[in-house]
C-alpha cells in the first residue's frame, strides 16, 4: 500500500474535534501507510489526542501533524462572506496544503458551498470542466451501487453542465465500481420526453446523440435504489433533496428493523410486514450501515476533495477519510481527465 498524506479540516461539522480526531485515529489504525495533517484549534486537538493516544500505537503521533488555525468557516455562514473571510481558516489551509503538495487530498465536514468555492479557486477544475460536482455512491436493492451527482454543489445547471456531469459520472463509475459502459440516466419528474425543465430535456438530447455514453433516459425518484442506472445525473438542488430524503428514510427503516423505535405498536407490526414483503433481503437490510456511505467527492478538480456530512459520527467521518485515501491511490482525478479526452 503506497504511503500518502491527507489534510483534514478537523473543525468542520456539527461537533468538530470530538468527532474528527477519534475518526482520524480510527483511519490511521486501518491504514498503516496513511499520515494526516490536522488543521484546527491546536488546544482542542491536543486535548482530544492526549485522551485518545494513551492506548494507541506509539507511531500514531509520528503520523499526525497539527497545524493551528484560529479561525473557522461556520456551517451557516453565507458563501460570499465565507470566501471573502476564509484566510487563515482550517478549511482553506487544509485545501492549500493540497495545492502546495504537502498533502494529496483533503477531507472536510464543513460548509459545503465554501468547500466547493475554495476548492474550485485554489485547486482549479480539470481542463475543460465548467463546474466540479458532488458525487456519492448509493447502495442498490440488488447489493450493488450507483453513482449519483450533483448532490448540492451546483443548485442551477445548464444542459451542458448536466452533460459534463454525465461524462464525469460515467468515468467515476468505471473506475470506482469497475464497470464497463455504465448506464447513465437523468433524474426527472417523469420518463416521457416532454417532462422536466428545458435544461434536462436539452441534456437528454445531447446524451442521446453521444454514442460514447450508454444513456438510458430519464429516471424517477422512486427508482433511485433499484439498480436501473449505474450513474444518476441531476442538478444540485434536486440531487441534494433526493439524497437527504433517501438517507432519512433509510435510517428510519433500518432503525425500525433493529428495534430502535419507541412506538411499541408500530415496531412489531412493521417488522413483521417487512419480513413478509422483503423476505429475501430482510436480513441484508438489517445489516446495512448508512455511515459507510458518508462522504461525497468533489470531482472535476485537479485533486481529491471529500465532503463529509456535517452530522457525521466517528465511523462515518473515518469512512470519508478512507474514501479520500482510496481515490488518491486510484488516481481518480487523472483518470477522469484521461477519460474526458476519450469521449
Coordinates of C-alpha atoms in Angstrom, one line a residue:
X1 CA 0.0 0.0 0.0
X2 CA 1.5 3.3 -1.1
X3 CA 2.2 6.0 1.5
X4 CA 0.1 9.1 1.4
X5 CA -0.9 12.2 3.4
X6 CA -4.3 13.8 3.7
X7 CA -5.2 17.2 5.0
X8 CA -8.2 17.3 7.4
X9 CA -10.3 20.3 8.3
X10 CA -10.9 19.0 11.8
X11 CA -13.0 22.0 12.9
X12 CA -15.7 21.3 10.2
X13 CA -19.1 19.7 11.0
X14 CA -21.6 20.0 13.8
X15 CA -19.2 18.8 16.6
X16 CA -15.7 19.3 15.3
X17 CA -12.6 17.7 17.0
X18 CA -14.7 15.5 19.3
X19 CA -15.7 13.6 16.2
X20 CA -12.9 14.3 13.7
X21 CA -10.0 13.4 16.0
X22 CA -11.1 9.9 17.1
X23 CA -12.2 9.3 13.5
X24 CA -8.6 10.3 12.4
X25 CA -7.1 7.7 14.7
X26 CA -9.6 5.1 13.5
X27 CA -8.5 5.8 9.9
X28 CA -4.8 5.5 10.9
X29 CA -5.5 2.2 12.6
X30 CA -7.0 0.7 9.4
X31 CA -4.4 2.2 7.0
X32 CA -0.7 1.8 8.2
X33 CA 0.5 3.8 5.2
X34 CA -1.6 6.9 6.0
X35 CA -0.4 10.2 7.6
X36 CA -2.7 13.1 8.4
X37 CA -2.3 16.9 8.7
X38 CA -4.8 18.2 11.2
X39 CA -5.9 21.8 10.7
X40 CA -7.8 23.4 13.6
X41 CA -7.5 24.8 17.1
X42 CA -4.4 23.2 18.5
X43 CA -5.6 23.3 22.0
X44 CA -8.8 21.4 21.2
X45 CA -6.9 18.9 19.0
X46 CA -4.2 18.2 21.6
X47 CA -6.8 17.8 24.3
X48 CA -8.5 15.1 22.3
X49 CA -5.3 13.4 21.3
X50 CA -4.0 13.3 24.9
X51 CA -7.1 11.4 25.9
X52 CA -7.1 9.0 23.0
X53 CA -3.5 8.3 22.3
X54 CA -2.9 6.6 25.7
X55 CA -4.0 3.3 24.3
X56 CA -2.9 3.8 20.7
X57 CA 0.2 2.5 18.9
X58 CA 3.3 4.7 19.5
X59 CA 3.8 5.5 15.8
X60 CA 0.4 7.3 15.6
X61 CA 2.0 10.6 16.9
X62 CA 4.6 10.4 14.2
X63 CA 1.8 10.1 11.6
X64 CA -0.1 13.2 12.8
X65 CA 0.9 16.8 12.3
X66 CA -1.1 19.6 14.0
X67 CA -1.4 22.9 12.2
X68 CA -3.0 25.6 14.4
X69 CA -5.8 27.7 13.0
X70 CA -7.5 30.4 15.0
X71 CA -10.4 30.8 12.5
X72 CA -13.2 28.6 11.2
X73 CA -15.8 28.9 8.5
X74 CA -19.2 28.5 10.2
X75 CA -21.7 26.0 8.7
X76 CA -24.3 28.7 8.4
X77 CA -22.0 31.4 7.0
X78 CA -23.1 32.8 3.6
X79 CA -21.0 31.8 0.7
X80 CA -19.8 35.3 -0.2
X81 CA -18.8 36.1 3.4
X82 CA -17.2 32.6 3.8
X83 CA -15.0 33.1 0.7
X84 CA -14.1 36.7 1.5
X85 CA -13.0 35.9 5.0
X86 CA -11.5 32.5 4.5
X87 CA -7.9 33.4 5.0
X88 CA -6.4 31.5 7.9
X89 CA -9.4 29.2 8.4
X90 CA -9.0 25.5 8.9
X91 CA -10.8 24.7 5.7
X92 CA -8.8 27.0 3.5
X93 CA -5.4 25.9 5.0
X94 CA -6.3 22.3 4.5
X95 CA -7.1 22.9 0.8
X96 CA -3.9 25.0 0.4
X97 CA -1.9 22.1 1.9
X98 CA -3.0 20.0 -1.2
X99 CA -2.2 22.9 -3.5
X100 CA 1.3 23.2 -2.1
X101 CA 1.9 19.4 -2.4
X102 CA 2.1 18.8 1.4
X103 CA -1.0 16.5 1.1
X104 CA -2.6 14.6 -1.8
X105 CA -6.2 15.1 -0.7
X106 CA -8.5 17.0 1.6
X107 CA -11.4 16.0 3.8
X108 CA -13.9 18.4 5.5
X109 CA -17.3 18.2 7.1
X110 CA -17.7 22.0 6.9
X111 CA -19.7 24.4 4.9
X112 CA -20.4 22.7 1.5
X113 CA -20.6 26.0 -0.5
X114 CA -17.4 27.3 0.9
X115 CA -15.6 24.0 0.4
X116 CA -16.7 23.9 -3.2
X117 CA -15.8 27.6 -3.8
X118 CA -12.4 27.4 -2.2
X119 CA -11.5 24.1 -3.9
X120 CA -12.5 25.5 -7.3
X121 CA -10.4 28.6 -6.8
X122 CA -7.4 27.1 -5.1
X123 CA -7.2 23.7 -6.8
X124 CA -8.8 24.6 -10.1
X125 CA -11.1 22.4 -12.2
X126 CA -9.7 20.0 -14.7
X127 CA -9.2 21.4 -18.2
X128 CA -12.5 21.7 -20.0
X129 CA -14.7 21.2 -16.9
X130 CA -17.1 24.1 -16.3
X131 CA -18.2 23.1 -12.8
X132 CA -17.0 20.4 -10.5
X133 CA -19.8 18.3 -8.9
X134 CA -20.5 16.5 -5.7
X135 CA -20.7 12.7 -6.3
X136 CA -21.5 9.8 -4.0
X137 CA -22.3 6.1 -4.1
X138 CA -25.8 4.8 -3.4
X139 CA -26.4 1.2 -2.4
X140 CA -29.0 -0.5 -4.6
X141 CA -31.5 -3.2 -3.7
X142 CA -29.6 -5.8 -5.6
X143 CA -26.5 -5.4 -3.5
X144 CA -24.6 -3.2 -5.9
X145 CA -24.1 0.6 -6.1
X146 CA -25.0 3.5 -8.3
X147 CA -23.1 6.8 -8.7
X148 CA -25.2 10.0 -8.2
X149 CA -24.2 13.6 -9.0
X150 CA -24.6 16.5 -8.5
X151 CA -25.6 16.4 -4.8
X152 CA -25.6 20.1 -3.9
X153 CA -22.6 21.9 -5.3
X154 CA -24.5 23.5 -8.2
X155 CA -28.1 24.4 -7.5
X156 CA -28.8 25.6 -11.0
X157 CA -27.4 23.8 -14.0
X158 CA -27.4 24.3 -17.8
X159 CA -27.7 21.4 -20.2
X160 CA -24.0 21.5 -20.8
X161 CA -23.3 21.2 -17.0
X162 CA -25.6 18.1 -16.8
X163 CA -23.9 16.6 -19.9
X164 CA -20.5 17.1 -18.3
X165 CA -21.7 15.6 -15.0
X166 CA -22.8 12.5 -17.0
X167 CA -19.4 12.2 -18.6
X168 CA -17.6 12.6 -15.3
X169 CA -20.0 10.3 -13.5
X170 CA -19.5 7.6 -16.2
X171 CA -15.7 7.8 -15.8
X172 CA -16.0 7.8 -12.0
X173 CA -18.3 4.7 -12.1
X174 CA -15.9 2.9 -14.5
X175 CA -13.0 3.3 -12.0
X176 CA -14.8 3.3 -8.7
X177 CA -17.2 0.4 -9.5
X178 CA -15.1 -1.4 -12.1
X179 CA -17.9 -1.1 -14.7
X180 CA -17.7 -1.2 -18.5
X181 CA -20.0 1.2 -20.4
X182 CA -22.1 2.2 -17.3
X183 CA -25.7 3.0 -17.8
X184 CA -26.4 6.8 -17.4
X185 CA -29.8 8.3 -16.5
X186 CA -31.1 11.8 -15.8
X187 CA -33.3 12.3 -12.7
X188 CA -36.6 13.8 -13.8
X189 CA -40.3 14.0 -12.7
X190 CA -41.3 11.5 -15.4
X191 CA -39.9 9.3 -18.1
X192 CA -41.7 10.9 -21.0
X193 CA -39.5 13.1 -23.3
X194 CA -41.7 16.1 -22.8
X195 CA -41.3 16.1 -19.0
X196 CA -38.9 18.3 -16.9
X197 CA -37.1 21.6 -17.2
X198 CA -35.7 22.6 -20.6
X199 CA -32.2 22.1 -19.4
X200 CA -32.9 18.5 -18.6
X201 CA -34.6 17.9 -21.9
X202 CA -31.7 19.5 -23.8
X203 CA -29.2 17.5 -21.8
X204 CA -31.1 14.4 -22.7
X205 CA -30.8 15.2 -26.4
X206 CA -27.1 15.8 -26.0
X207 CA -26.6 12.5 -24.3
X208 CA -28.8 10.6 -26.8
X209 CA -26.6 11.9 -29.6
X210 CA -23.4 10.8 -28.0
X211 CA -22.7 7.2 -28.8
X212 CA -19.8 7.0 -26.3
X213 CA -22.3 7.3 -23.4
X214 CA -24.7 4.5 -22.5
X215 CA -27.6 6.8 -22.0
X216 CA -30.8 5.0 -20.9
X217 CA -33.1 8.0 -20.5
X218 CA -34.9 9.6 -17.6
X219 CA -35.3 8.0 -14.1
X220 CA -37.8 9.0 -11.4
X221 CA -37.0 9.3 -7.7
X222 CA -38.8 6.1 -6.8
X223 CA -36.2 4.0 -8.7
X224 CA -33.0 5.5 -7.4
X225 CA -32.1 2.5 -5.4
X226 CA -33.4 -0.2 -7.8
X227 CA -30.3 -0.5 -9.9
X228 CA -31.9 0.8 -13.1
X229 CA -28.9 3.0 -13.8
X230 CA -25.2 3.0 -12.8
X231 CA -25.0 6.8 -13.0
X232 CA -27.8 9.1 -12.0
X233 CA -27.4 12.8 -13.0
X234 CA -29.3 15.8 -11.7
X235 CA -28.8 19.4 -10.7
X236 CA -27.5 20.0 -7.2
X237 CA -30.9 21.1 -5.8
X238 CA -32.8 18.0 -6.8
X239 CA -29.9 15.8 -6.1
X240 CA -29.4 17.1 -2.6
X241 CA -33.1 16.8 -1.7
X242 CA -33.3 13.3 -3.2
X243 CA -30.2 12.1 -1.3
X244 CA -31.3 13.5 2.1
X245 CA -34.7 12.1 1.6
X246 CA -33.2 8.7 0.9
X247 CA -30.9 8.9 3.9
X248 CA -33.6 9.9 6.3
X249 CA -36.0 7.2 5.1
X250 CA -33.2 4.6 5.2
X251 CA -32.2 5.4 8.8
X252 CA -35.8 5.3 9.9
X253 CA -36.5 2.0 8.3
X254 CA -33.2 0.4 9.5
X255 CA -33.9 1.8 13.0
X256 CA -37.3 0.1 12.9
X257 CA -35.8 -3.2 11.7
X258 CA -33.2 -3.0 14.5
X259 CA -35.9 -2.4 17.1
X260 CA -34.9 1.3 17.8
X261 CA -38.5 2.6 17.6
X262 CA -40.2 3.7 20.8
X263 CA -43.6 3.0 19.3
X264 CA -44.4 -0.4 20.8
X265 CA -47.3 -1.0 18.5
X266 CA -45.5 0.1 15.3
X267 CA -42.3 -1.9 15.9
X268 CA -43.7 -5.5 15.8
X269 CA -46.2 -4.6 13.1
X270 CA -43.6 -3.0 10.8
X271 CA -41.0 -5.8 11.4
X272 CA -43.5 -8.5 10.6
X273 CA -44.6 -6.7 7.4
X274 CA -41.0 -6.2 6.3
X275 CA -40.3 -9.9 6.8
X276 CA -43.2 -10.8 4.6
X277 CA -42.7 -8.2 1.8
X278 CA -38.9 -8.4 1.7
X279 CA -38.2 -11.9 2.9
X280 CA -35.3 -12.3 0.5
X281 CA -33.5 -9.2 1.5
X282 CA -34.7 -8.7 5.1
X283 CA -31.5 -9.9 6.8
X284 CA -29.3 -7.9 4.4
X285 CA -31.3 -4.8 5.1
X286 CA -30.8 -5.2 8.8
X287 CA -27.0 -5.2 8.3
X288 CA -26.8 -2.1 6.2
X289 CA -24.9 0.7 7.9
X290 CA -25.7 4.2 6.4
X291 CA -22.5 5.5 7.9
X292 CA -20.4 3.6 5.5
X293 CA -21.8 5.8 2.7
X294 CA -20.8 9.0 4.3
X295 CA -18.7 11.3 2.1
X296 CA -19.4 12.9 -1.2
X297 CA -16.5 13.7 -3.6
X298 CA -15.9 16.9 -5.4
X299 CA -15.0 15.5 -8.9
X300 CA -13.8 17.6 -11.8
X301 CA -11.0 19.1 -9.7
X302 CA -7.2 18.6 -10.1
X303 CA -7.0 16.8 -6.7
X304 CA -9.2 14.7 -4.4
X305 CA -11.6 16.6 -2.1
X306 CA -14.1 14.7 0.0
X307 CA -17.1 16.3 1.8
X308 CA -18.3 14.5 4.9
X309 CA -21.8 15.1 6.4
X310 CA -21.8 17.8 9.0
X311 CA -23.6 15.4 11.3
X312 CA -21.2 12.5 10.7
X313 CA -20.3 10.4 13.7
X314 CA -16.8 8.9 14.3
X315 CA -17.3 5.9 12.0
X316 CA -18.8 8.0 9.2
X317 CA -16.0 10.6 9.2
X318 CA -13.4 7.8 9.3
X319 CA -15.0 6.3 6.2
X320 CA -14.8 9.6 4.4
X321 CA -11.1 9.7 5.2
X322 CA -10.7 6.1 3.8
X323 CA -12.6 7.1 0.7
X324 CA -10.3 10.0 0.1
X325 CA -7.3 7.7 0.5
X326 CA -8.7 5.2 -1.9
X327 CA -9.3 7.9 -4.6
X328 CA -5.8 9.3 -4.2
X329 CA -4.3 5.8 -4.7
X330 CA -6.6 5.1 -7.6
X331 CA -5.6 8.5 -9.2
X332 CA -9.2 9.3 -9.8
X333 CA -8.7 13.0 -10.9
X334 CA -6.1 11.9 -13.5
X335 CA -8.4 9.1 -14.7
X336 CA -11.3 11.5 -15.1
X337 CA -9.0 13.8 -17.1
X338 CA -7.8 10.9 -19.3
X339 CA -11.3 9.7 -19.7
X340 CA -12.6 13.1 -20.8
X341 CA -10.1 13.1 -23.6
X342 CA -11.5 9.8 -24.9
X343 CA -15.1 10.9 -25.0

